[in-house]
Short mmCIF file of C-alpha atoms and ligand atoms in Angstrom, two decimals:
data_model
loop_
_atom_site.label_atom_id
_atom_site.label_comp_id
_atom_site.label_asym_id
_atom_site.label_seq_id
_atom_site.Cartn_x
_atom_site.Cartn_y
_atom_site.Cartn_z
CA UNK A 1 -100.52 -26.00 90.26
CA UNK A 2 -103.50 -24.22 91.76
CA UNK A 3 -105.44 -26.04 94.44
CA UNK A 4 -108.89 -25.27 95.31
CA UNK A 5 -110.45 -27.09 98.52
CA UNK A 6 -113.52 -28.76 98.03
CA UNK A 7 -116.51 -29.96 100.37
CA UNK A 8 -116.08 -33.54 101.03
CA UNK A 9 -119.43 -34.52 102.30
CA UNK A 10 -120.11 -37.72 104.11
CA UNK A 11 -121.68 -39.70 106.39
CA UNK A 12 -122.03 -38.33 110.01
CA UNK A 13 -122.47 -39.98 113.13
CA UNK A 14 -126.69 -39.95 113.43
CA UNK A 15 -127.35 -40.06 110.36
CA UNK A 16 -129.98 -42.23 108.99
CA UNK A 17 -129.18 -45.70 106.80
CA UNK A 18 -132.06 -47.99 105.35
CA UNK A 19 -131.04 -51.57 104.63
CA UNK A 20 -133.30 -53.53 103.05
CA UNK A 21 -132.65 -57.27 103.21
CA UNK A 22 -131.04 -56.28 106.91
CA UNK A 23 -132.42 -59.63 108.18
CA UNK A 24 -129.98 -61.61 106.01
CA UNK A 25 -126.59 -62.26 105.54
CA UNK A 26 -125.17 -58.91 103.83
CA UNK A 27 -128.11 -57.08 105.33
CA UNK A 28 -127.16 -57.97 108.75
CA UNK A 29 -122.93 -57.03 108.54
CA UNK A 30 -124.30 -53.89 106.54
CA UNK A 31 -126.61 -52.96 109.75
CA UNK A 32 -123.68 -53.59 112.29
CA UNK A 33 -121.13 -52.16 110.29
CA UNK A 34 -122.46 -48.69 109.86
CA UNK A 35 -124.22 -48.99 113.47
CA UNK A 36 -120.29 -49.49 114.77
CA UNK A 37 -120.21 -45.78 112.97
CA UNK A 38 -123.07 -44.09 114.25
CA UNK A 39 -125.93 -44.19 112.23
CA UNK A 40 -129.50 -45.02 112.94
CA UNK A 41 -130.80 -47.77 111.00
CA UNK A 42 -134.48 -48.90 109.07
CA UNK A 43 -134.03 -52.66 109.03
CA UNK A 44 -136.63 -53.64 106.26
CA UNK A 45 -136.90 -57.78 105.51
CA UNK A 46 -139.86 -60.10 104.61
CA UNK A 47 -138.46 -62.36 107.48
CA UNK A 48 -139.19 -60.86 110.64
CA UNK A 49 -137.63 -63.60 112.93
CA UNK A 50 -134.29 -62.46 111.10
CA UNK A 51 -134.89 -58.25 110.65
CA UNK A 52 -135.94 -58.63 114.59
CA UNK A 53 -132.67 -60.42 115.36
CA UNK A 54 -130.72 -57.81 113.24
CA UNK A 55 -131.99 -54.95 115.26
CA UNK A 56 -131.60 -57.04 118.64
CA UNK A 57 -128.02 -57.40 117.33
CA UNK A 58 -127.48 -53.58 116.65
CA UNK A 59 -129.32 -52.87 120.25
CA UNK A 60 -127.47 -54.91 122.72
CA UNK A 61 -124.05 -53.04 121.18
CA UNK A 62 -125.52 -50.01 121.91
CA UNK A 63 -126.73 -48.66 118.92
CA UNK A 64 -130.05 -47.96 117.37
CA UNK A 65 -132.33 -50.06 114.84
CA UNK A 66 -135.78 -50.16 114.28
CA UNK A 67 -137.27 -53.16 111.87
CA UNK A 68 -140.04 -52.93 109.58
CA UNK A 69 -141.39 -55.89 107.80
CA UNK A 70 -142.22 -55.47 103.62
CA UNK A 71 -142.56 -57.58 100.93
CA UNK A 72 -140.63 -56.02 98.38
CA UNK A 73 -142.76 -57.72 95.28
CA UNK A 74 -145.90 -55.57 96.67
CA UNK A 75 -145.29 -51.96 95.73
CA UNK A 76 -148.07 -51.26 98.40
CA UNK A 77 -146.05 -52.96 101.20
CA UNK A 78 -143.34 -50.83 99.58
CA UNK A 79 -145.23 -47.44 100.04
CA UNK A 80 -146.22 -48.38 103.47
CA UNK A 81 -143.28 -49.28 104.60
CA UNK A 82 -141.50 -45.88 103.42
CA UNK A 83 -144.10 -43.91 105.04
CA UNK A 84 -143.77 -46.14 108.58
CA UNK A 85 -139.81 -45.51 108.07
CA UNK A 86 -140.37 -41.40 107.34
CA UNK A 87 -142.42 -41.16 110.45
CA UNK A 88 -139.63 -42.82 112.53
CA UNK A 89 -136.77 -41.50 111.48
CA UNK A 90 -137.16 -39.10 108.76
CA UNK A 91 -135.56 -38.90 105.54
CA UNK A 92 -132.03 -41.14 105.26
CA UNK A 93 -128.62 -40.15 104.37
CA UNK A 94 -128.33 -43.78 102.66
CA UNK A 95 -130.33 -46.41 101.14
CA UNK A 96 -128.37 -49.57 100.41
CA UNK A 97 -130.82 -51.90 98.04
CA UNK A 98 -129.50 -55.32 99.59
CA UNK A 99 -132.53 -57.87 99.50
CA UNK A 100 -133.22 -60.26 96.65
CA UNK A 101 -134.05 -63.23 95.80
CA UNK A 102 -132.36 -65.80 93.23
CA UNK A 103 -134.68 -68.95 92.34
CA UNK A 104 -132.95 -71.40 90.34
CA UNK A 105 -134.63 -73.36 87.32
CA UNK A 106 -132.87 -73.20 83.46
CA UNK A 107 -134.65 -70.82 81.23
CA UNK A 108 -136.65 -73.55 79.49
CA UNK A 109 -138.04 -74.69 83.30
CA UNK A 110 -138.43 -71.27 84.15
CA UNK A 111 -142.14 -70.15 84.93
CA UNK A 112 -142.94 -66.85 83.77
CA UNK A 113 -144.09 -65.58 87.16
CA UNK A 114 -140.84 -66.81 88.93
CA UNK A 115 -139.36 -64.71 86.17
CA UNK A 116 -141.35 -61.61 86.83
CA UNK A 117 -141.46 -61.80 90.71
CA UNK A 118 -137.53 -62.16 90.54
CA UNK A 119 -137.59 -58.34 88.49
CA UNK A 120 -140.15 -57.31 90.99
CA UNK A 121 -138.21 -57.87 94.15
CA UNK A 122 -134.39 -57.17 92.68
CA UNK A 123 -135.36 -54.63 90.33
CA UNK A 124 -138.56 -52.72 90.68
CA UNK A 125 -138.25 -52.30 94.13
CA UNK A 126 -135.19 -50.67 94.19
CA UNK A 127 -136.39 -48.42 91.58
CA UNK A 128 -139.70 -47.67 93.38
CA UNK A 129 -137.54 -47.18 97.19
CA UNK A 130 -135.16 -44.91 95.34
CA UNK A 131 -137.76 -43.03 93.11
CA UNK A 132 -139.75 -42.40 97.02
CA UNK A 133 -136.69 -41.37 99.32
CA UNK A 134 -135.23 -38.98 96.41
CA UNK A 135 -137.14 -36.21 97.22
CA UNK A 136 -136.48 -36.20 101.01
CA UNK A 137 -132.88 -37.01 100.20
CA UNK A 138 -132.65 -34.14 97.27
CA UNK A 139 -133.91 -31.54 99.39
CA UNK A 140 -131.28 -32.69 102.01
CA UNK A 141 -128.65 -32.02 99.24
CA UNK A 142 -126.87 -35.10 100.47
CA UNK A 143 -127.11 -38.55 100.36
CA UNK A 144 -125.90 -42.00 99.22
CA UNK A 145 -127.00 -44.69 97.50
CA UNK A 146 -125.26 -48.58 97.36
CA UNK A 147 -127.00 -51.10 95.01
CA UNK A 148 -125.93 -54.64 95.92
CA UNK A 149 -125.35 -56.24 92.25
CA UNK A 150 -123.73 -59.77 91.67
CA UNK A 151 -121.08 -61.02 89.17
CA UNK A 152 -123.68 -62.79 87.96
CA UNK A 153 -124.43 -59.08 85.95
CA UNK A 154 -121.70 -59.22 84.05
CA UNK A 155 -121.09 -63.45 84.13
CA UNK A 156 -124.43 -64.82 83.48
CA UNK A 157 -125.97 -67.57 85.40
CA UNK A 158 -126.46 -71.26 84.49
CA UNK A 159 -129.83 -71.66 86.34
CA UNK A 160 -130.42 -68.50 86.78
CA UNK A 161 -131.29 -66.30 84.32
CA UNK A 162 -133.84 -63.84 86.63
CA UNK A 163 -131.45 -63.06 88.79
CA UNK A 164 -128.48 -62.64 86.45
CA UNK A 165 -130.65 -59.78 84.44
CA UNK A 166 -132.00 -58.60 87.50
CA UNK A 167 -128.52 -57.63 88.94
CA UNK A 168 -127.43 -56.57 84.91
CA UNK A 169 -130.69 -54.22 85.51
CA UNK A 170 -129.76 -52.28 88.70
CA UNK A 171 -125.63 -51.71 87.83
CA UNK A 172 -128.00 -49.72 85.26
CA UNK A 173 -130.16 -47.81 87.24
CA UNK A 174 -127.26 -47.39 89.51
CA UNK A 175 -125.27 -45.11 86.41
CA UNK A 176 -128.79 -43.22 85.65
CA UNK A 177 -128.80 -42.35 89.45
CA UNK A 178 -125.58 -40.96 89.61
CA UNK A 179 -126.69 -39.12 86.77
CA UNK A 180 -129.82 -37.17 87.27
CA UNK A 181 -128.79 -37.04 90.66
CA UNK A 182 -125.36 -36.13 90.75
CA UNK A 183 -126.55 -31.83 90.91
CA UNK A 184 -128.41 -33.00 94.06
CA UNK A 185 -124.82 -33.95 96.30
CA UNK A 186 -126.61 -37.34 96.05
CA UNK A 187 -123.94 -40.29 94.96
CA UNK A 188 -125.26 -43.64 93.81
CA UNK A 189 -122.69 -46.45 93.40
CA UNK A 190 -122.96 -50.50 93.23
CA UNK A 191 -121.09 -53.41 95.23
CA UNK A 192 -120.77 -56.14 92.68
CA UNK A 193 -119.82 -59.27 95.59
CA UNK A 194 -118.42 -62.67 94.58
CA UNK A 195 -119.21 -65.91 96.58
CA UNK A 196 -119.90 -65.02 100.28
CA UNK A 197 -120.85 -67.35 103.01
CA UNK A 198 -124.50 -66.39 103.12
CA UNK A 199 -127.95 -68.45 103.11
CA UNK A 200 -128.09 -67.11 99.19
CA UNK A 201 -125.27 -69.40 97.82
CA UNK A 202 -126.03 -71.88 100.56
CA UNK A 203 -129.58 -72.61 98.68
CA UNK A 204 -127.79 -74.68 96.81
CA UNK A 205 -124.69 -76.05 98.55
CA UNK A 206 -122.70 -76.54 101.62
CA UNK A 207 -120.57 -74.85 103.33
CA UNK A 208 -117.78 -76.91 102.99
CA UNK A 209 -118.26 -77.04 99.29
CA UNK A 210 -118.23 -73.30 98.90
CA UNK A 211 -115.01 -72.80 101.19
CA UNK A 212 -113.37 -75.57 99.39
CA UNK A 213 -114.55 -74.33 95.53
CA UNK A 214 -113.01 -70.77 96.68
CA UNK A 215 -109.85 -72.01 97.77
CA UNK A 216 -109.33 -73.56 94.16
CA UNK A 217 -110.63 -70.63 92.19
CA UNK A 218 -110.52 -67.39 93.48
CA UNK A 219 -106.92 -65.74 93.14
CA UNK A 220 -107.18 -64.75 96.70
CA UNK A 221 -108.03 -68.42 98.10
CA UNK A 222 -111.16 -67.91 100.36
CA UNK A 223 -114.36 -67.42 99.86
CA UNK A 224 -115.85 -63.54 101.10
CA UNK A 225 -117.70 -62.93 103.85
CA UNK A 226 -120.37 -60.37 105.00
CA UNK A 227 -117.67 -58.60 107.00
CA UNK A 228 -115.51 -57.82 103.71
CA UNK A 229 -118.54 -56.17 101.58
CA UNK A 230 -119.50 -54.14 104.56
CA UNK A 231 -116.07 -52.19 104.71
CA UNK A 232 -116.71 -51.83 101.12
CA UNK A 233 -119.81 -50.42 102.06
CA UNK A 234 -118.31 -47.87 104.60
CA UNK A 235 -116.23 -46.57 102.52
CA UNK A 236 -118.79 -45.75 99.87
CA UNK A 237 -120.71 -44.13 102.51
CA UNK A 238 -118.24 -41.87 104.00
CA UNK A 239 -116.60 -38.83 102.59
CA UNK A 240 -113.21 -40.40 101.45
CA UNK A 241 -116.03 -41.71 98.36
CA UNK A 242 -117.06 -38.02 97.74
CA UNK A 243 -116.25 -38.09 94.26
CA UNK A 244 -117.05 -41.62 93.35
CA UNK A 245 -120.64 -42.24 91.17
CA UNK A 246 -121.74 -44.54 88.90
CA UNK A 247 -119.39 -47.25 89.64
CA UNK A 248 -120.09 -50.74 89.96
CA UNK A 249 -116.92 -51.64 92.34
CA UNK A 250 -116.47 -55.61 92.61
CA UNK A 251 -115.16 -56.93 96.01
CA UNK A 252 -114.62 -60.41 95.30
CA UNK A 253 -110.88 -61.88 95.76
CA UNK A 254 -110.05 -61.38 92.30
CA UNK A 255 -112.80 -63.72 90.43
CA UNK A 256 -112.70 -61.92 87.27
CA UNK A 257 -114.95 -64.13 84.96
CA UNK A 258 -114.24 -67.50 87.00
CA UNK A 259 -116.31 -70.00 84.65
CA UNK A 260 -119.08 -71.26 86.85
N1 NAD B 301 -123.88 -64.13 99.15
C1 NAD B 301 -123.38 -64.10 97.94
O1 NAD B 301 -122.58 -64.97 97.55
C2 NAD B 301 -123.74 -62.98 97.01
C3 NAD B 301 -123.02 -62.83 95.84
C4 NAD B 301 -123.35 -61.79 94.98
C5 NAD B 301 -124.37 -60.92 95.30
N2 NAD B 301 -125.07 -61.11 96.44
C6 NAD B 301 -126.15 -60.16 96.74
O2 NAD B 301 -126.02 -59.65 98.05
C7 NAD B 301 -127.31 -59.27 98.55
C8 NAD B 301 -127.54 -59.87 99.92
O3 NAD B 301 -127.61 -61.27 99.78
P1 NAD B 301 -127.21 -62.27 100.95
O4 NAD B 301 -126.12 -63.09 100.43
O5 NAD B 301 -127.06 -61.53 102.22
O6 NAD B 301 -128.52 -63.20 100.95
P2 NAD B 301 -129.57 -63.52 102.11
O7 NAD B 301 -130.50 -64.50 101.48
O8 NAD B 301 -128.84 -63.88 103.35
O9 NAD B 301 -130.31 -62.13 102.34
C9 NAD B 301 -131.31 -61.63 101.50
C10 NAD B 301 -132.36 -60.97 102.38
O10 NAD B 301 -133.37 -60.42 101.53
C11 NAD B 301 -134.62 -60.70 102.13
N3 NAD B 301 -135.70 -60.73 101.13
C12 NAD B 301 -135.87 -61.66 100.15
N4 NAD B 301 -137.01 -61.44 99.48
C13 NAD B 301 -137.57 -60.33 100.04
C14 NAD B 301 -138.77 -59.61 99.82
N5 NAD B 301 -139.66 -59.99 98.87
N6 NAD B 301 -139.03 -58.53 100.57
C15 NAD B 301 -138.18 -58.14 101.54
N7 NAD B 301 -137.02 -58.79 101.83
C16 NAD B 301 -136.73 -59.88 101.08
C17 NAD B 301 -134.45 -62.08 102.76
O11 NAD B 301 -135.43 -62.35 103.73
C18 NAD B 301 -133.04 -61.98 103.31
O12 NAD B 301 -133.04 -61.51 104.64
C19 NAD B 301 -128.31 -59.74 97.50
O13 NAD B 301 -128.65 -58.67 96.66
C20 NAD B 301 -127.53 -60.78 96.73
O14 NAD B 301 -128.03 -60.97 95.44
C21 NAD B 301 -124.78 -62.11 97.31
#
């Protein structure tokens, strides 16, 4: 058998990591979780009482967070915001699409606009972040990027039919990354989460109802939690993932098409 050694790049301790969403649930055990490894990390959010509290978070332990406030639906908040988060820390190693937004209303109640602004903020923005950090990040020759997707890409959603082809949409994007940008050491994969304890599910119910719905139907009997998609996250991040791209990886105690 003839092995050849091969570069196994990662992240390194410094390196840079935007989170967008970093305010909320994910966003904020994405931020601490890679801060526990090093990194320096753009906190972007539309909620700056929550993005400030992040980076407090990430400060008192010692590490190093800076927030900047966008509204991912405005492409101009979008291009100021990447220029603010250039000037501060220059060009990331990572860019983990977190934020979105999931309005609920059946297709027939459904305004068109909710519709749209739903593609805008889940879709187009992570399209228009990833299209304006590639060339920083290509002529690095390194980098990672995690897409946070949803079952709801591959289930559908009663209720929720934005959202569901909004998350269908960037498990897509996520395969043409990893393609074009594969030649560039740049790896693009997607977290596809079940049920997690976060304001996003909790639009719409209680925690107790959530806990006790998980404990009936997902093979693993709990619901997740922030904590368990961020390891997922590390992992993608560091160089034991070198040769993973494309792939939409679920992390969701087994719920393999659970009917809603
Ligand atoms: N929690 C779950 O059960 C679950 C399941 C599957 C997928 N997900 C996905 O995980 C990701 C994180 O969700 P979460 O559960 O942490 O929800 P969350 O609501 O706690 O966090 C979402 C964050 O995105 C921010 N945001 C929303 N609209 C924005 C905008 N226009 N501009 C900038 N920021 C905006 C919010 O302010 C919030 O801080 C989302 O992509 C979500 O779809 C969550």
């Amino acid at each position: 058998m003839v092995h050849v050694d091969v570069a196994r790049d990662g992240f390194r301790a410094g390196d840079h990591i935007l989170v967008t969403g970093g305010g909320g649930g994910f966003g904020r055990a994405f931020a601490q979780r890679f801060s526990k490894m090093g990194a320096r990390l753009s906190i972007w959010d539309i909620d700056e009482g929550n993005g400030l509290e992040t980076v407090r978070l990430v400060q008192s332990a010692g590490g190093d967070a800076t927030f900047f406030r966008v509204d991912l639906a405005d492409a101009k908040d979008i291009d100021a915001a990447v220029t603010a988060t250039l000037a501060h820390y220059g060009s990331p190693y990572c860019v983990v699409n977190n934020a979105s937004i999931y309005p609920r209303a059946s297709i027939l109640d459904m305004e068109m606009e909710t519709f749209e602004t739903t593609l805008k903020v889940n879709i187009t923005a992570p399209f228009h972040i990833v299209k304006s950090f590639g060339p920083g990040m290509i002529a690095q020759n390194r980098g990672v990027i995690i897409n946070i997707a949803s079952g709801r890409a591959l289930e559908g959603a009663v209720n929720g039919a934005s959202y569901a082809c909004s998350k269908a949409a960037i498990l897509s994007l996520t395969k043409t990354v990893a393609l074009e940008w594969a030649k560039y050491n740049i790896r693009c994969n997607a977290i596809i989460p079940g049920v997690a304890l976060t304001a996003q599910p909790l639009a719409n119910s209680t925690p107790e109802a959530l806990i006790e719905r998980a404990k009936q139907r997902i093979p693993l009997g709990r619901i997740g939690y922030p904590e368990d998609v961020a390891g997922l996250a590390a992992y993608l991040v560091s160089a034991d993932a070198a040769y993973m791209t494309g792939q939409g990886i679920a992390m969701n105690g087994g719920a393999v098409l659970v009917p809603q």
